Amino acid sequence: MEKERITDYEELKQQLNALRERIDASTQISDSMIRKAIGRNMDSLRIRGILSVAVCVAALILVELILVSFGVSTLFLVVTAVFLGVNVWLAFVMRIRKMSYSPESNLVDTAKRVVKFKKDNELSLMIGLPLALVWCIWYVYEMGVASGMEDIKDFAFLGCCALVGALIGGFAGYFGMFRPAMREADEILSQIEDLNRTV
């Protein structure tokens, strides 16, 4: 009877060890899958960053060429170049340089970088919108003066066209770049939280 109990106990112990090994293997697979998903999302944020830099550089070149051809003031050209240059720099620093990731990366550091990315993006939006509004008003004035407009109706029409263009560009930027990037950042943080729960 005692031997049967010992045998049953040993058999139960072996089954428990086998079960533990399966759970550990499952956790390791889950861990690596989540790390790969985090890596894919970080890569996606980097690609969006590269796209942002490319768009800002193209805008810098095209806008400056167009404004020079219209004959706007030198001050306006310089301020526009600085404004777009700062956007290029911010896009590079915030979206490309800080978004590097490898599966061996420390998850706490990755989470801190993603949280900082989100805060920086929100701050740049809050600073950029008023600056873009001021720039848009100045643009209407410069274009009106450069084309010799004197009638208020012409200025109003030009202002309405600029407003429509700013709204279209703003919606495209917000819904095409900002919101998806913030969603991906939230997803990365959620994945890191899931991974921390399994560990």
CSV table of C-alpha atoms in Angstrom, one decimal:
chain,number,residue,atom,x,y,z
A,1,MET,CA,0.0,0.0,0.0
A,2,GLU,CA,2.8,2.4,1.0
A,3,LYS,CA,4.7,1.5,-2.2
A,4,GLU,CA,1.6,2.3,-4.3
A,5,ARG,CA,1.3,5.7,-2.7
A,6,ILE,CA,5.0,6.4,-3.3
A,7,THR,CA,4.6,5.3,-6.9
A,8,ASP,CA,1.4,7.4,-7.4
A,9,TYR,CA,3.2,10.3,-5.7
A,10,GLU,CA,6.3,9.9,-8.1
A,11,GLU,CA,4.0,9.6,-11.1
A,12,LEU,CA,2.1,12.7,-10.0
A,13,LYS,CA,5.3,14.6,-9.5
A,14,GLN,CA,6.5,13.6,-13.0
A,15,GLN,CA,3.2,14.8,-14.5
A,16,LEU,CA,3.5,18.1,-12.6
A,17,ASN,CA,7.1,18.6,-13.9
A,18,ALA,CA,6.0,17.9,-17.4
A,19,LEU,CA,3.1,20.3,-17.0
A,20,ARG,CA,5.5,23.0,-15.7
A,21,GLU,CA,7.8,22.5,-18.7
A,22,ARG,CA,4.9,22.9,-21.1
A,23,ILE,CA,3.8,26.1,-19.3
A,24,ASP,CA,7.3,27.5,-19.4
A,25,ALA,CA,7.7,26.7,-23.1
A,26,SER,CA,4.3,28.3,-23.8
A,27,THR,CA,5.4,31.4,-21.8
A,28,GLN,CA,8.6,31.6,-23.8
A,29,ILE,CA,6.8,31.3,-27.1
A,30,SER,CA,4.3,33.9,-26.0
A,31,ASP,CA,7.1,36.2,-24.8
A,32,SER,CA,8.9,36.0,-28.1
A,33,MET,CA,5.7,36.5,-30.1
A,34,ILE,CA,4.9,39.6,-28.1
A,35,ARG,CA,8.4,40.9,-28.5
A,36,LYS,CA,8.2,40.4,-32.3
A,37,ALA,CA,4.9,42.2,-32.4
A,38,ILE,CA,6.4,45.1,-30.4
A,39,GLY,CA,9.3,45.1,-32.9
A,40,ARG,CA,6.9,45.3,-35.8
A,41,ASN,CA,5.0,48.2,-34.3
A,42,MET,CA,8.3,50.0,-33.5
A,43,ASP,CA,9.4,49.5,-37.1
A,44,SER,CA,6.1,50.9,-38.3
A,45,LEU,CA,6.6,54.0,-36.2
A,46,ARG,CA,10.2,54.3,-37.7
A,47,ILE,CA,8.8,54.0,-41.2
A,48,ARG,CA,6.2,56.7,-40.4
A,49,GLY,CA,9.0,58.8,-39.1
A,50,ILE,CA,11.0,58.4,-42.3
A,51,LEU,CA,7.9,59.3,-44.3
A,52,SER,CA,7.5,62.4,-42.1
A,53,VAL,CA,11.0,63.5,-42.8
A,54,ALA,CA,10.7,62.9,-46.5
A,55,VAL,CA,7.4,64.9,-46.6
A,56,CYS,CA,8.9,67.8,-44.6
A,57,VAL,CA,12.1,67.9,-46.9
A,58,ALA,CA,9.9,67.8,-50.0
A,59,ALA,CA,7.7,70.6,-48.6
A,60,LEU,CA,10.7,72.6,-47.6
A,61,ILE,CA,12.1,72.5,-51.2
A,62,LEU,CA,8.8,72.9,-53.0
A,63,VAL,CA,7.3,75.6,-50.8
A,64,GLU,CA,10.5,77.7,-51.0
A,65,LEU,CA,10.6,77.3,-54.8
A,66,ILE,CA,7.0,78.3,-55.1
A,67,LEU,CA,7.3,81.2,-52.8
A,68,VAL,CA,10.4,82.5,-54.5
A,69,SER,CA,8.6,82.4,-57.8
A,70,PHE,CA,5.7,84.5,-56.4
A,71,GLY,CA,8.2,87.1,-55.1
A,72,VAL,CA,7.3,87.1,-51.4
A,73,SER,CA,9.4,88.9,-48.8
A,74,THR,CA,12.8,87.5,-47.8
A,75,LEU,CA,11.7,87.5,-44.2
A,76,PHE,CA,8.8,85.3,-45.0
A,77,LEU,CA,11.0,82.9,-47.0
A,78,VAL,CA,13.5,82.7,-44.1
A,79,VAL,CA,10.8,82.1,-41.5
A,80,THR,CA,9.1,79.4,-43.7
A,81,ALA,CA,12.5,77.7,-44.2
A,82,VAL,CA,13.2,77.7,-40.5
A,83,PHE,CA,9.7,76.5,-39.6
A,84,LEU,CA,9.9,73.6,-42.1
A,85,GLY,CA,13.5,72.9,-41.1
A,86,VAL,CA,12.5,72.6,-37.4
A,87,ASN,CA,9.8,70.1,-38.5
A,88,VAL,CA,12.4,68.0,-40.4
A,89,TRP,CA,14.6,68.0,-37.3
A,90,LEU,CA,11.8,67.1,-34.9
A,91,ALA,CA,10.5,64.4,-37.2
A,92,PHE,CA,14.0,62.9,-37.3
A,93,VAL,CA,14.7,63.2,-33.6
A,94,MET,CA,11.3,62.1,-32.3
A,95,ARG,CA,10.3,59.5,-34.9
A,96,ILE,CA,13.4,57.9,-36.2
A,97,ARG,CA,16.3,58.2,-33.8
A,98,LYS,CA,14.3,57.3,-30.7
A,99,MET,CA,12.3,54.4,-32.2
A,100,SER,CA,15.1,51.8,-32.5
A,101,TYR,CA,14.2,48.4,-31.0
A,102,SER,CA,15.6,44.9,-30.9
A,103,PRO,CA,13.9,41.9,-29.3
A,104,GLU,CA,16.6,41.9,-26.6
A,105,SER,CA,15.8,45.5,-25.7
A,106,ASN,CA,14.8,46.3,-22.1
A,107,LEU,CA,11.1,46.6,-22.0
A,108,VAL,CA,11.1,49.4,-19.4
A,109,ASP,CA,13.4,51.5,-21.6
A,110,THR,CA,11.2,50.8,-24.6
A,111,ALA,CA,8.1,51.8,-22.7
A,112,LYS,CA,9.7,55.0,-21.5
A,113,ARG,CA,10.7,55.9,-25.1
A,114,VAL,CA,7.2,55.2,-26.4
A,115,VAL,CA,5.6,57.3,-23.6
A,116,LYS,CA,8.1,60.1,-24.4
A,117,PHE,CA,7.3,59.7,-28.1
A,118,LYS,CA,3.6,60.2,-27.3
A,119,LYS,CA,4.2,63.2,-25.1
A,120,ASP,CA,6.5,64.8,-27.7
A,121,ASN,CA,4.0,64.2,-30.5
A,122,GLU,CA,1.2,65.8,-28.5
A,123,LEU,CA,3.4,68.8,-27.5
A,124,SER,CA,4.5,69.3,-31.1
A,125,LEU,CA,0.9,69.3,-32.2
A,126,MET,CA,0.0,71.8,-29.5
A,127,ILE,CA,2.8,74.1,-30.5
A,128,GLY,CA,2.6,73.5,-34.3
A,129,LEU,CA,-1.1,74.3,-34.7
A,130,PRO,CA,-0.9,77.9,-33.5
A,131,LEU,CA,2.3,78.5,-35.4
A,132,ALA,CA,0.7,77.0,-38.6
A,133,LEU,CA,-2.3,79.3,-38.1
A,134,VAL,CA,0.0,82.4,-37.8
A,135,TRP,CA,2.0,81.2,-40.8
A,136,CYS,CA,-1.2,80.8,-42.8
A,137,ILE,CA,-2.4,84.3,-42.1
A,138,TRP,CA,1.0,85.7,-42.9
A,139,TYR,CA,1.0,83.6,-46.1
A,140,VAL,CA,-2.3,85.2,-47.2
A,141,TYR,CA,-0.9,88.6,-46.6
A,142,GLU,CA,2.3,87.9,-48.5
A,143,MET,CA,0.6,86.4,-51.4
A,144,GLY,CA,-1.9,89.2,-51.6
A,145,VAL,CA,0.9,91.9,-51.5
A,146,ALA,CA,3.1,89.9,-54.0
A,147,SER,CA,0.2,89.7,-56.5
A,148,GLY,CA,-0.8,93.3,-56.1
A,149,MET,CA,-4.2,92.7,-54.5
A,150,GLU,CA,-5.9,95.8,-53.2
A,151,ASP,CA,-9.6,94.7,-53.0
A,152,ILE,CA,-10.7,93.2,-49.7
A,153,LYS,CA,-12.8,90.6,-51.7
A,154,ASP,CA,-9.7,89.3,-53.3
A,155,PHE,CA,-8.0,89.0,-49.9
A,156,ALA,CA,-11.1,87.3,-48.5
A,157,PHE,CA,-11.1,84.8,-51.4
A,158,LEU,CA,-7.4,84.1,-51.0
A,159,GLY,CA,-8.0,83.6,-47.2
A,160,CYS,CA,-10.8,81.2,-47.8
A,161,CYS,CA,-8.6,79.2,-50.2
A,162,ALA,CA,-5.8,79.1,-47.7
A,163,LEU,CA,-8.2,78.0,-45.0
A,164,VAL,CA,-9.6,75.2,-47.1
A,165,GLY,CA,-6.0,74.1,-47.9
A,166,ALA,CA,-5.0,74.3,-44.3
A,167,LEU,CA,-8.0,72.2,-43.2
A,168,ILE,CA,-7.4,69.6,-45.8
A,169,GLY,CA,-3.7,69.4,-44.9
A,170,GLY,CA,-4.5,69.4,-41.2
A,171,PHE,CA,-7.0,66.6,-41.5
A,172,ALA,CA,-4.7,64.6,-43.7
A,173,GLY,CA,-1.8,65.0,-41.3
A,174,TYR,CA,-3.9,64.3,-38.2
A,175,PHE,CA,-5.8,61.3,-39.4
A,176,GLY,CA,-3.0,60.0,-41.7
A,177,MET,CA,0.0,60.4,-39.5
A,178,PHE,CA,-0.7,61.6,-35.9
A,179,ARG,CA,-3.6,59.3,-34.9
A,180,PRO,CA,-2.2,56.1,-36.4
A,181,ALA,CA,1.2,56.8,-34.8
A,182,MET,CA,-0.5,57.4,-31.4
A,183,ARG,CA,-2.6,54.2,-31.8
A,184,GLU,CA,0.5,52.2,-32.6
A,185,ALA,CA,2.3,53.7,-29.5
A,186,ASP,CA,-0.7,52.7,-27.4
A,187,GLU,CA,-0.6,49.2,-28.8
A,188,ILE,CA,3.1,48.9,-28.0
A,189,LEU,CA,2.5,50.0,-24.4
A,190,SER,CA,-0.4,47.5,-24.2
A,191,GLN,CA,1.8,44.7,-25.5
A,192,ILE,CA,4.6,45.6,-23.1
A,193,GLU,CA,2.0,45.5,-20.2
A,194,ASP,CA,0.8,42.1,-21.4
A,195,LEU,CA,4.4,40.8,-21.5
A,196,ASN,CA,5.1,42.1,-18.0
A,197,ARG,CA,2.0,40.3,-16.8
A,198,THR,CA,3.1,36.9,-18.2
A,199,VAL,CA,6.6,37.2,-16.7
